């Protein structure tokens, strides 16, 4: 179960609009709120194009046990720095929180080995969600399965699995 | 808890993958997930795992009077429960629609197909019959509950043994398992449900949908068949239009699948029978795999300590000198000492009257606690001495006993020496202010 922490970058799913605020599910006990002005270049006239069911990558502005968590998609200087709506294609899946932290460590071996397979885009949310997009559906599926299996595999087994995939 | 909503991204991806005939876990369109059947210690208790979907089945029996319109038949009772541990969307208040659908399907599959011979459950016609009760619990929901539940149900019924009964004239004797071996139920055939998920108005078809696939499917077709290729139940939900040959194709696939699964069930039942006869260990504890890593483990990583010394020296030289150290405490009276001087009181100006009586106290010195431990007993005596001089005023607050002290010999910038004394003086200033307010009212 994910507990929202201030400053954490997470992937959320938009579940509804309430006035000028989006309700986003982040996998915690409560849904987070995301104001439509919290995007780069958003003004009252120029609203971001967010639909129900879209994926959002943002960080928590407010996250404590007394209040509903609040998310934003801009950083303190008003830039988006990679946050915002995640593109339409690609696949979202869930892994354990420990694996995410391992993947986010600098010079993570898993990511380096995977990047040698084929090019892909990867977004890691601290709430256990990962979004992957590769050129072909098959490639995306392979990456998804390897990442999910990384939880229980040792480094040796992972190298073997990757060798099998790249050898194919 | 609310279930996680399915994002547009996932939905689109799944549909695209299905168009390319790819499934998330790498199966083919007509592939089933691994079916694992394990039995409990009791007869009639089994767990079926279809991939990650798990269903627990338990059969029990009881002697009851029969139904009025069927005096020579036993009673069958089926119950399926969706446990909240199966999925975050299931709450104790339940998902009534899904539950009702599943229950009805199980009933039609097992009761209407007459797979269990109810006549043989009769003991005394019109008076006593066996009531067989099948309870199914869903332990984990990863798609295709109906298949797993039907397999679990029929396996449990086959595995169950009821107590032996003998009727002699008017006397009915029910033997305990110790007296006579319990008797299995008489089962004619084994109906098994197979589910098909349809996508894009019946263009694409998947067998044994997983949970994600179920969320994006257009419609579901369930066919219950036994190994003699007799269809027991067929149900189509979701409102998709199916053509004749699609349904026929599905039934052919079902025949193949049912044959495989029936064989698997027979093997599992035989294995269990053998183990029990040989006196080996059986039950759920045995069927859990050992030596399996269930959480991930960080391998110990080597730390490079070559340049540590240089880094440490760098840090030390760059760091500023430590702040001033007070070498010697000033001894006021035996048992009270002062370390360091305090800074100016930053609370703002107090009135004249308050100033006379207030003992200003700022912050705490770090060595106070240390002093406190050593000199606690002596300090108490010091406090008591000063108490005798002035009147003791007890405030209404729930805080500790408040004592008003006169600052006689103590310098203005005194550091309080003991914790208790600190609190009392601090609280005293608070209460002083409060009393003033009350006076104003």
Coordinates of C-alpha atoms in Angstrom, one line a residue:
Chain A
X1 CA 0.0 0.0 0.0
X2 CA 1.5 3.3 -1.0
X3 CA 1.5 6.2 1.5
X4 CA 1.8 9.7 -0.2
X5 CA 4.9 11.6 0.8
X6 CA 5.5 15.2 -0.1
X7 CA 7.9 15.6 -3.0
X8 CA 7.4 12.1 -4.3
X9 CA 6.9 11.7 -8.1
X10 CA 4.1 9.4 -8.8
X11 CA 1.9 8.1 -11.7
X12 CA -1.8 8.8 -11.2
X13 CA -4.9 7.9 -13.1
X14 CA -7.5 10.6 -13.5
X15 CA -10.8 9.4 -12.1
X16 CA -12.9 12.5 -12.4
X17 CA -13.3 16.2 -12.6
X18 CA -14.8 18.3 -9.8
X19 CA -15.0 21.9 -10.8
X20 CA -11.5 23.0 -11.6
X21 CA -9.8 20.2 -9.9
X22 CA -9.1 16.7 -11.1
X23 CA -9.4 13.7 -8.9
X24 CA -6.4 11.4 -9.3
X25 CA -6.0 7.9 -8.0
X26 CA -2.5 7.3 -6.8
X27 CA -2.9 4.0 -5.2
X28 CA -3.2 5.4 -1.7
X29 CA -6.1 5.4 0.7
X30 CA -7.4 8.7 -0.7
X31 CA -7.5 10.2 -4.1
X32 CA -5.3 13.1 -4.7
X33 CA -6.5 16.4 -6.1
X34 CA -4.8 18.1 -9.0
X35 CA -5.7 21.6 -10.0
X36 CA -5.9 22.3 -13.7
X37 CA -3.6 25.3 -13.3
X38 CA -0.8 23.1 -12.0
X39 CA 0.5 22.4 -15.5
X40 CA 3.1 24.3 -17.4
X41 CA 1.7 27.0 -19.4
X42 CA -1.8 26.6 -18.1
X43 CA -4.1 29.6 -17.6
X44 CA -7.8 29.9 -17.0
X45 CA -8.4 30.2 -20.7
X46 CA -5.8 27.7 -21.7
X47 CA -6.9 24.5 -20.0
X48 CA -4.9 21.3 -20.2
X49 CA -6.5 18.5 -22.2
X50 CA -7.0 15.9 -19.5
X51 CA -9.6 13.2 -19.9
X52 CA -10.9 10.7 -17.3
X53 CA -8.6 7.7 -17.5
X54 CA -5.5 9.6 -18.5
X55 CA -2.2 9.0 -16.9
X56 CA -0.5 11.8 -15.1
X57 CA 3.1 12.0 -13.8
X58 CA 3.4 14.6 -11.0
X59 CA 4.7 15.2 -7.6
X60 CA 3.0 15.8 -4.3
X61 CA 2.7 19.3 -3.0
X62 CA 0.8 18.4 0.2
X63 CA 0.8 14.9 1.7
X64 CA 0.2 14.4 5.3
X65 CA -2.1 12.1 7.2
X66 CA -4.6 14.8 8.1
X67 CA -5.4 16.2 4.7
X68 CA -6.3 15.0 1.2
X69 CA -3.0 14.8 -0.8
X70 CA -2.5 17.4 -3.5
X71 CA -0.5 16.9 -6.7
X72 CA 1.1 19.3 -9.1
X73 CA 2.7 18.8 -12.5
X74 CA 5.1 21.7 -12.3
X75 CA 8.1 22.2 -10.1
X76 CA 8.9 25.2 -7.8
X77 CA 10.1 27.3 -10.7
X78 CA 7.0 26.8 -12.8
X79 CA 8.6 24.4 -15.3
X80 CA 7.2 21.0 -16.0
X81 CA 10.5 19.2 -15.9
X82 CA 9.1 16.0 -17.4
X83 CA 5.9 16.0 -15.5
X84 CA 2.4 16.2 -16.9
X85 CA 0.1 13.9 -19.0
X86 CA 1.8 10.7 -20.1
X87 CA 1.3 9.8 -23.8
X88 CA -1.5 7.7 -25.1
X89 CA 0.3 4.5 -26.0
X90 CA 2.4 2.3 -23.8
X91 CA 1.5 0.1 -20.9
X92 CA 1.0 0.7 -17.2
X93 CA 1.6 -2.0 -14.6
X94 CA 2.3 -2.3 -10.9
X95 CA 5.3 -3.6 -9.0
X96 CA 6.3 -3.5 -5.4
X97 CA 7.6 -0.3 -3.8
X98 CA 10.9 -1.8 -3.1
X99 CA 11.6 -2.6 -6.7
X100 CA 10.8 0.9 -7.7
X101 CA 13.4 2.3 -5.3
X102 CA 15.9 -0.2 -6.6
X103 CA 15.3 0.9 -10.1
X104 CA 15.5 4.6 -9.2
X105 CA 19.0 4.1 -7.7
X106 CA 21.7 5.8 -9.8
X107 CA 23.3 3.4 -12.3
X108 CA 20.7 0.7 -11.9
X109 CA 21.9 -2.5 -13.6
X110 CA 18.5 -3.6 -14.6
X111 CA 17.8 -0.5 -16.6
X112 CA 21.2 -0.5 -18.2
X113 CA 20.8 -4.0 -19.3
X114 CA 17.3 -3.5 -20.6
X115 CA 18.3 -0.4 -22.6
X116 CA 20.7 -2.5 -24.5
X117 CA 17.8 -4.6 -25.8
X118 CA 15.8 -2.0 -27.6
X119 CA 15.0 1.6 -27.1
X120 CA 12.0 2.3 -24.9
X121 CA 10.5 5.0 -22.7
X122 CA 10.1 4.4 -19.1
X123 CA 8.3 6.4 -16.3
X124 CA 8.6 5.1 -12.7
X125 CA 6.2 6.3 -10.1
X126 CA 7.0 6.0 -6.4
X127 CA 3.6 4.5 -5.9
X128 CA 4.6 1.3 -7.5
X129 CA 3.4 2.1 -11.0
X130 CA 5.6 1.8 -14.1
X131 CA 4.7 3.0 -17.6
X132 CA 6.6 1.6 -20.5
X133 CA 6.5 2.2 -24.2
X134 CA 8.5 0.6 -26.9
X135 CA 8.1 0.6 -30.7
X136 CA 6.3 -2.7 -31.0
X137 CA 3.7 -4.3 -28.7
X138 CA 5.8 -7.4 -28.4
X139 CA 8.8 -5.5 -27.2
X140 CA 6.7 -3.6 -24.6
X141 CA 5.4 -6.9 -23.4
X142 CA 8.8 -8.4 -23.0
X143 CA 10.0 -5.4 -21.0
X144 CA 6.9 -5.5 -18.8
X145 CA 7.4 -9.2 -18.1
X146 CA 11.1 -8.8 -17.3
X147 CA 10.5 -5.9 -14.9
X148 CA 7.8 -7.8 -13.1
X149 CA 10.0 -10.8 -12.8
X150 CA 12.9 -8.8 -11.6
X151 CA 11.5 -8.8 -8.1
X152 CA 12.1 -12.5 -7.6
X153 CA 15.1 -13.1 -9.9
X154 CA 18.7 -12.9 -8.9
X155 CA 21.1 -11.0 -11.1
X156 CA 22.3 -14.2 -12.7
X157 CA 18.8 -15.3 -13.6
X158 CA 18.1 -11.9 -15.0
X159 CA 21.1 -11.9 -17.2
X160 CA 20.2 -15.3 -18.5
X161 CA 16.7 -14.2 -19.3
X162 CA 17.9 -11.1 -21.1
X163 CA 20.4 -13.2 -23.1
X164 CA 17.6 -15.5 -24.1
X165 CA 15.5 -12.6 -25.3
X166 CA 18.2 -10.8 -27.2
X167 CA 19.5 -13.9 -28.7
X168 CA 16.1 -14.8 -30.1
Chain B
X1 CA -11.5 0.0 -0.7
X2 CA -12.1 1.2 -4.2
X3 CA -10.7 -0.8 -7.1
X4 CA -8.0 0.9 -9.2
X5 CA -9.6 2.3 -12.3
X6 CA -8.4 1.1 -15.6
X7 CA -6.6 3.8 -17.5
X8 CA -7.3 4.6 -21.1
X9 CA -3.7 3.8 -21.9
X10 CA -4.0 0.2 -20.6
X11 CA -7.2 -0.3 -22.4
X12 CA -5.8 0.8 -25.7
X13 CA -2.7 -1.2 -25.2
X14 CA -4.6 -4.4 -24.4
X15 CA -6.9 -4.0 -27.4
X16 CA -4.0 -3.4 -29.7
X17 CA -2.1 -6.4 -28.3
X18 CA -5.2 -8.6 -28.8
X19 CA -5.4 -7.4 -32.4
X20 CA -1.9 -8.7 -32.8
X21 CA -2.8 -11.9 -31.1
X22 CA -0.6 -11.2 -28.1
X23 CA -1.5 -11.7 -24.5
X24 CA 0.0 -10.1 -21.5
X25 CA 1.5 -13.2 -20.1
X26 CA 2.6 -14.6 -23.4
X27 CA -0.1 -17.2 -23.8
X28 CA -1.7 -18.0 -27.1
X29 CA -5.4 -17.2 -27.7
X30 CA -6.6 -20.7 -26.8
X31 CA -4.2 -21.4 -24.0
X32 CA -5.3 -22.0 -20.4
X33 CA -3.2 -20.9 -17.5
X34 CA -1.6 -23.5 -15.3
X35 CA -4.2 -25.4 -13.2
X36 CA -3.0 -26.6 -9.8
X37 CA -5.2 -28.7 -7.6
X38 CA -4.3 -29.3 -4.0
X39 CA -6.3 -31.1 -1.3
X40 CA -6.7 -30.4 2.4
X41 CA -6.5 -32.9 5.2
X42 CA -10.3 -33.3 5.4
X43 CA -12.2 -35.1 2.7
X44 CA -14.0 -32.6 0.5
X45 CA -11.6 -29.7 0.9
X46 CA -9.5 -28.5 -2.0
X47 CA -7.9 -25.4 -3.5
X48 CA -7.7 -24.8 -7.2
X49 CA -5.3 -22.3 -8.6
X50 CA -5.8 -21.1 -12.2
X51 CA -2.8 -19.0 -12.7
X52 CA -3.1 -16.6 -9.8
X53 CA -6.9 -17.0 -9.3
X54 CA -7.5 -19.1 -6.3
X55 CA -10.7 -20.8 -5.2
X56 CA -11.2 -22.8 -2.0
X57 CA -13.9 -25.4 -1.9
X58 CA -15.3 -27.3 1.1
X59 CA -18.1 -29.9 1.1
X60 CA -20.0 -30.9 4.2
X61 CA -23.0 -33.0 4.8
X62 CA -25.9 -33.2 7.3
X63 CA -28.9 -35.3 7.8
X64 CA -32.1 -33.4 7.4
X65 CA -35.8 -34.0 6.5
X66 CA -36.2 -33.8 2.7
X67 CA -38.2 -31.3 0.7
X68 CA -41.9 -32.0 0.6
X69 CA -42.2 -32.3 -3.1
X70 CA -39.1 -34.5 -3.4
X71 CA -39.2 -37.0 -0.5
X72 CA -36.7 -39.4 -2.0
X73 CA -34.0 -37.1 -3.1
X74 CA -31.1 -35.5 -1.2
X75 CA -30.6 -31.8 -1.1
X76 CA -27.7 -29.9 -2.7
X77 CA -26.8 -26.5 -1.6
X78 CA -24.2 -24.3 -3.4
X79 CA -22.7 -21.1 -2.2
X80 CA -20.0 -19.0 -3.7
X81 CA -18.5 -16.1 -1.7
X82 CA -16.2 -13.3 -3.0
X83 CA -13.9 -12.7 -0.1
X84 CA -12.6 -9.1 0.3
X85 CA -9.1 -10.4 0.1
X86 CA -9.7 -11.5 -3.5
X87 CA -9.6 -8.0 -4.9
X88 CA -9.7 -4.5 -3.6
X89 CA -13.0 -3.8 -5.2
X90 CA -14.8 -6.5 -3.2
X91 CA -16.1 -5.2 0.0
X92 CA -18.1 -7.0 2.7
X93 CA -21.1 -5.2 1.3
X94 CA -20.3 -7.1 -1.9
X95 CA -20.6 -6.7 -5.6
X96 CA -24.1 -8.1 -5.8
X97 CA -24.3 -8.3 -9.5
X98 CA -21.2 -10.3 -10.1
X99 CA -21.9 -12.5 -7.1
X100 CA -25.4 -13.4 -8.3
X101 CA -24.3 -14.2 -11.8
X102 CA -21.6 -16.5 -10.5
X103 CA -23.8 -18.2 -8.0
X104 CA -26.4 -18.9 -10.7
X105 CA -23.9 -20.3 -13.1
X106 CA -22.5 -22.6 -10.5
X107 CA -25.9 -23.8 -9.6
X108 CA -27.0 -24.4 -13.1
X109 CA -23.7 -26.2 -13.9
X110 CA -23.7 -28.5 -11.0
X111 CA -27.4 -28.9 -10.0
X112 CA -29.2 -28.9 -13.3
X113 CA -26.7 -31.2 -15.0
X114 CA -27.5 -33.8 -12.3
X115 CA -23.9 -34.7 -11.9
X116 CA -24.4 -35.8 -8.4
X117 CA -26.9 -38.6 -7.9
X118 CA -29.4 -37.3 -5.4
X119 CA -31.4 -40.5 -5.1
X120 CA -28.4 -42.1 -3.5
X121 CA -28.4 -39.5 -0.8
X122 CA -31.7 -40.7 0.6
X123 CA -31.6 -42.5 3.9
X124 CA -35.2 -42.9 4.9
X125 CA -37.7 -41.8 2.3
X126 CA -39.7 -38.8 3.5
X127 CA -37.8 -38.5 6.8
X128 CA -34.1 -38.3 6.5
X129 CA -31.9 -37.4 3.6
X130 CA -28.4 -36.1 3.3
X131 CA -28.0 -32.4 2.6
X132 CA -24.7 -31.8 0.8
X133 CA -23.4 -28.3 1.1
X134 CA -20.7 -26.9 -1.2
X135 CA -19.0 -23.7 -0.1
X136 CA -16.7 -21.9 -2.5
X137 CA -14.6 -19.0 -1.4
X138 CA -12.7 -16.9 -3.8
X139 CA -9.3 -16.1 -2.4
X140 CA -7.6 -14.2 -5.2
X141 CA -9.1 -12.7 -8.3
X142 CA -7.0 -12.7 -11.4
X143 CA -9.7 -13.3 -13.9
X144 CA -12.0 -16.2 -14.8
X145 CA -13.5 -16.9 -11.5
X146 CA -16.2 -19.1 -13.0
X147 CA -13.8 -21.7 -14.4
X148 CA -11.8 -22.0 -11.3
X149 CA -14.9 -22.2 -9.2
X150 CA -16.4 -25.0 -11.3
X151 CA -13.3 -27.0 -11.2
X152 CA -13.0 -26.6 -7.5
X153 CA -16.6 -27.5 -7.0
X154 CA -16.5 -30.7 -8.9
X155 CA -13.2 -31.8 -7.5
X156 CA -14.4 -31.2 -4.0
X157 CA -17.5 -33.2 -4.6
X158 CA -15.5 -36.0 -6.0
X159 CA -13.1 -35.9 -3.1
X160 CA -15.7 -35.8 -0.4
X161 CA -16.6 -38.8 1.7
X162 CA -19.8 -39.0 3.6
X163 CA -20.4 -41.2 6.7
X164 CA -21.7 -44.6 6.0
X165 CA -25.3 -45.4 6.9
X166 CA -27.1 -48.7 7.3
X167 CA -30.9 -49.1 7.6
X168 CA -32.3 -52.1 9.3
X169 CA -36.1 -52.0 9.4
X170 CA -36.9 -48.9 11.4
X171 CA -33.4 -48.4 12.8
X172 CA -30.9 -46.2 11.1
X173 CA -27.3 -46.3 12.1
X174 CA -24.9 -43.7 11.1
X175 CA -21.3 -44.9 11.4
X176 CA -18.5 -42.6 12.4
X177 CA -15.4 -42.6 10.2
X178 CA -13.6 -44.8 12.8
X179 CA -16.2 -47.5 12.6
X180 CA -16.6 -47.7 8.9
X181 CA -14.8 -46.0 6.1
X182 CA -16.7 -43.1 4.8
X183 CA -18.3 -43.5 1.4
X184 CA -17.8 -41.3 -1.6
X185 CA -20.7 -39.5 -3.3
X186 CA -22.0 -41.0 -6.5
X187 CA -21.1 -38.7 -9.3
X188 CA -22.2 -39.4 -12.8
X189 CA -20.0 -37.0 -14.7
X190 CA -17.9 -33.9 -14.3
X191 CA -19.1 -30.7 -15.8
X192 CA -16.5 -28.1 -16.2
X193 CA -17.1 -24.5 -17.3
X194 CA -14.9 -22.9 -19.9
X195 CA -15.0 -19.1 -20.5
X196 CA -14.5 -17.2 -23.7
X197 CA -13.9 -13.5 -23.8
X198 CA -14.9 -11.6 -27.0
X199 CA -13.4 -8.4 -28.3
X200 CA -14.5 -6.1 -31.0
X201 CA -17.9 -7.5 -31.7
X202 CA -16.8 -11.1 -31.8
X203 CA -13.8 -10.6 -34.1
X204 CA -11.3 -11.7 -31.5
X205 CA -11.7 -14.4 -29.0
X206 CA -9.6 -15.4 -25.9
X207 CA -9.9 -18.4 -23.7
X208 CA -9.5 -18.0 -20.0
X209 CA -9.3 -14.2 -19.7
X210 CA -7.2 -12.7 -17.0
X211 CA -8.4 -9.8 -14.9
X212 CA -7.2 -7.1 -17.2
X213 CA -8.6 -8.7 -20.2
X214 CA -11.9 -9.1 -18.5
X215 CA -12.1 -5.4 -17.8
X216 CA -11.8 -4.6 -21.5
X217 CA -13.8 -7.4 -23.0
X218 CA -17.0 -6.8 -24.9
X219 CA -18.8 -10.0 -23.9
X220 CA -18.3 -13.4 -22.2
X221 CA -19.5 -16.8 -23.3
X222 CA -19.4 -19.6 -20.8
X223 CA -19.9 -23.2 -21.8
X224 CA -20.1 -26.0 -19.3
X225 CA -19.3 -29.4 -20.8
X226 CA -18.3 -32.8 -19.5
X227 CA -15.8 -35.2 -21.1
X228 CA -18.5 -37.0 -23.0
X229 CA -19.0 -33.8 -24.9
X230 CA -22.4 -33.1 -23.5
X231 CA -23.1 -29.4 -23.0
X232 CA -24.5 -28.8 -19.5
X233 CA -24.9 -25.1 -19.5
X234 CA -24.3 -22.3 -21.9
X235 CA -24.5 -18.6 -21.1
X236 CA -23.6 -15.5 -23.1
X237 CA -23.4 -12.2 -21.3
X238 CA -22.3 -8.7 -22.4
X239 CA -24.8 -8.4 -25.2
X240 CA -22.6 -9.2 -28.1
X241 CA -24.0 -10.8 -31.2
X242 CA -22.5 -14.2 -31.9
X243 CA -22.8 -16.1 -35.1
X244 CA -23.6 -19.8 -35.3
X245 CA -20.2 -21.0 -36.4
X246 CA -18.6 -18.9 -33.6
X247 CA -20.5 -20.7 -31.0
X248 CA -19.8 -24.1 -32.6
X249 CA -16.2 -23.3 -32.8
X250 CA -16.2 -22.4 -29.1
X251 CA -17.9 -25.6 -28.2
X252 CA -15.2 -27.6 -30.1
X253 CA -12.5 -25.8 -28.2
X254 CA -14.4 -26.5 -25.0
X255 CA -14.4 -30.2 -25.7
X256 CA -10.7 -30.2 -26.1
X257 CA -10.1 -28.2 -22.9
X258 CA -12.5 -30.2 -20.8
X259 CA -10.8 -33.4 -21.8
X260 CA -7.5 -32.0 -20.7
X261 CA -8.8 -30.7 -17.4
X262 CA -10.7 -33.8 -16.6
X263 CA -7.6 -35.9 -17.0
X264 CA -5.8 -33.5 -14.7
X265 CA -8.5 -33.8 -12.1
X266 CA -8.4 -37.6 -12.3
X267 CA -4.7 -37.6 -11.8
X268 CA -4.9 -35.3 -8.9
X269 CA -7.6 -37.4 -7.2
X270 CA -5.6 -40.5 -7.7
X271 CA -2.4 -39.0 -6.3
X272 CA -4.2 -37.9 -3.2
X273 CA -5.8 -41.3 -2.8
X274 CA -2.5 -43.0 -3.1
X275 CA -0.8 -40.7 -0.5
X276 CA -3.6 -41.2 2.0
X277 CA -3.4 -44.9 1.6
X278 CA 0.3 -45.1 2.0
X279 CA 0.0 -43.0 5.1
X280 CA 2.1 -40.2 3.7
X281 CA 1.6 -36.6 4.6
X282 CA -1.1 -34.8 2.8
X283 CA -2.9 -31.5 3.2
X284 CA -2.3 -28.0 2.2
X285 CA 0.9 -27.6 4.2
X286 CA 2.6 -30.2 1.9
X287 CA 1.5 -28.5 -1.2
X288 CA 3.1 -25.2 -0.5
X289 CA 6.4 -25.0 -2.4
X290 CA 9.5 -24.6 -0.3
X291 CA 12.6 -22.7 -1.0
X292 CA 10.9 -20.0 -2.9
X293 CA 11.9 -16.4 -2.7
X294 CA 8.8 -14.4 -2.1
X295 CA 10.2 -11.0 -1.6
X296 CA 13.1 -9.5 -3.2
X297 CA 16.5 -9.5 -1.7
X298 CA 19.3 -7.0 -2.2
X299 CA 22.5 -8.6 -3.0
X300 CA 25.3 -7.3 -0.8
X301 CA 27.1 -4.6 -2.9
X302 CA 30.7 -4.0 -2.5
X303 CA 31.6 -0.5 -1.4
X304 CA 34.6 1.2 -2.8
X305 CA 36.7 2.4 0.2
X306 CA 39.9 3.4 -1.6
X307 CA 39.3 7.1 -1.6
X308 CA 37.6 7.3 1.7
X309 CA 40.6 8.7 3.6
X310 CA 41.1 11.5 1.2
X311 CA 37.4 12.4 1.2
X312 CA 37.4 12.4 5.0
X313 CA 40.4 14.7 5.2
X314 CA 38.8 17.0 2.7
X315 CA 35.7 17.3 4.8
X316 CA 37.6 17.9 8.0
X317 CA 39.7 20.7 6.6
X318 CA 36.7 22.3 5.0
X319 CA 34.6 22.2 8.1
X320 CA 34.7 25.2 10.4
X321 CA 36.0 25.1 13.9
X322 CA 33.5 23.8 16.5
X323 CA 31.6 26.3 18.6
X324 CA 33.0 27.6 21.9
X325 CA 33.2 25.0 24.6
X326 CA 32.4 25.9 28.1
X327 CA 35.1 24.4 30.2
X328 CA 34.0 25.1 33.8
X329 CA 30.6 25.3 35.4
X330 CA 30.0 28.1 37.9
X331 CA 28.9 26.8 41.2
X332 CA 26.2 28.8 42.9
X333 CA 25.3 26.7 45.9
X334 CA 26.1 23.1 46.7
X335 CA 24.0 21.2 44.2
X336 CA 23.3 23.9 41.7
X337 CA 25.7 24.8 38.9
X338 CA 25.5 26.9 35.9
X339 CA 27.1 26.3 32.5
X340 CA 27.3 29.1 30.1
X341 CA 25.5 32.4 30.0
X342 CA 22.1 32.9 28.6
X343 CA 21.0 35.3 25.9
X344 CA 18.7 38.2 26.2
X345 CA 15.1 37.4 26.8
X346 CA 13.3 37.7 23.5
X347 CA 9.7 37.4 24.7
X348 CA 9.1 41.1 24.7
X349 CA 8.6 43.5 27.5
X350 CA 6.8 42.3 30.6
X351 CA 5.0 44.8 32.9
X352 CA 6.7 46.1 36.0
X353 CA 4.8 43.9 38.4
X354 CA 5.5 40.9 36.4
X355 CA 9.1 41.7 36.1
X356 CA 9.5 41.7 39.8
X357 CA 8.2 38.3 40.2
X358 CA 9.0 36.7 37.0
X359 CA 12.1 34.6 36.7
X360 CA 13.1 34.9 33.1
X361 CA 14.4 31.8 31.6
X362 CA 15.6 31.3 28.1
X363 CA 16.2 28.1 26.4
X364 CA 18.0 25.2 28.0
X365 CA 21.6 24.4 28.1
X366 CA 22.7 21.1 26.9
X367 CA 24.5 20.1 30.0
X368 CA 21.4 20.8 32.1
X369 CA 20.1 17.3 31.8
X370 CA 23.5 15.9 32.7
X371 CA 23.5 18.0 35.8
X372 CA 20.0 17.1 36.6
X373 CA 20.8 13.4 36.8
X374 CA 23.6 14.0 39.3
X375 CA 22.1 16.5 41.5
X376 CA 18.4 15.8 41.4
X377 CA 17.9 15.0 45.0
X378 CA 19.8 18.0 46.2
X379 CA 18.0 20.3 43.8
X380 CA 14.7 19.3 45.2
X381 CA 15.8 20.5 48.6
X382 CA 16.9 23.8 47.1
X383 CA 13.6 24.4 45.5
X384 CA 11.8 23.6 48.7
X385 CA 13.9 26.2 50.6
X386 CA 12.8 29.0 48.2
X387 CA 9.3 27.8 48.4
X388 CA 9.0 28.5 52.1
X389 CA 9.8 32.1 51.6
X390 CA 6.9 33.0 49.3
X391 CA 3.3 32.1 49.3
X392 CA 2.5 29.1 47.2
X393 CA -0.2 29.8 44.7
X394 CA -1.8 26.9 43.0
X395 CA -3.4 27.6 39.6
X396 CA -6.5 26.0 38.1
X397 CA -4.6 24.6 35.2
X398 CA -3.9 20.9 34.9
X399 CA -0.3 21.6 34.5
X400 CA 2.2 20.8 37.2
X401 CA 2.2 22.5 40.5
X402 CA 3.1 26.1 39.9
X403 CA 5.4 28.0 42.2
X404 CA 6.0 31.7 42.2
X405 CA 9.6 32.5 43.0
X406 CA 11.2 35.8 43.8
X407 CA 14.4 36.5 42.1
X408 CA 16.6 37.3 45.1
X409 CA 20.2 36.4 44.7
X410 CA 19.7 34.6 41.5
X411 CA 21.0 36.8 38.5
X412 CA 18.5 37.7 35.9
X413 CA 20.0 35.5 33.3
X414 CA 19.8 32.4 35.3
X415 CA 19.7 29.1 33.7
X416 CA 17.2 26.8 35.4
X417 CA 19.1 23.9 36.8
X418 CA 16.6 21.1 37.1
X419 CA 13.9 20.0 34.7
X420 CA 11.2 20.3 37.3
X421 CA 12.3 23.8 38.2
X422 CA 12.4 24.8 34.6
X423 CA 8.9 23.6 34.0
X424 CA 7.5 25.3 37.0
X425 CA 9.1 28.6 36.2
X426 CA 8.1 28.4 32.6
X427 CA 4.6 27.5 33.4
X428 CA 4.5 30.2 36.0
X429 CA 5.0 32.9 33.4
X430 CA 2.2 31.4 31.4
X431 CA -0.1 31.3 34.2
X432 CA 0.8 34.8 35.3
X433 CA -0.4 36.0 31.9
X434 CA -3.5 34.0 32.1
X435 CA -4.4 35.3 35.5
X436 CA -4.0 38.7 34.3
X437 CA -6.5 38.0 31.6
X438 CA -9.0 36.6 33.9
X439 CA -8.7 39.7 36.1
X440 CA -9.6 41.8 33.1
X441 CA -12.9 40.0 32.5

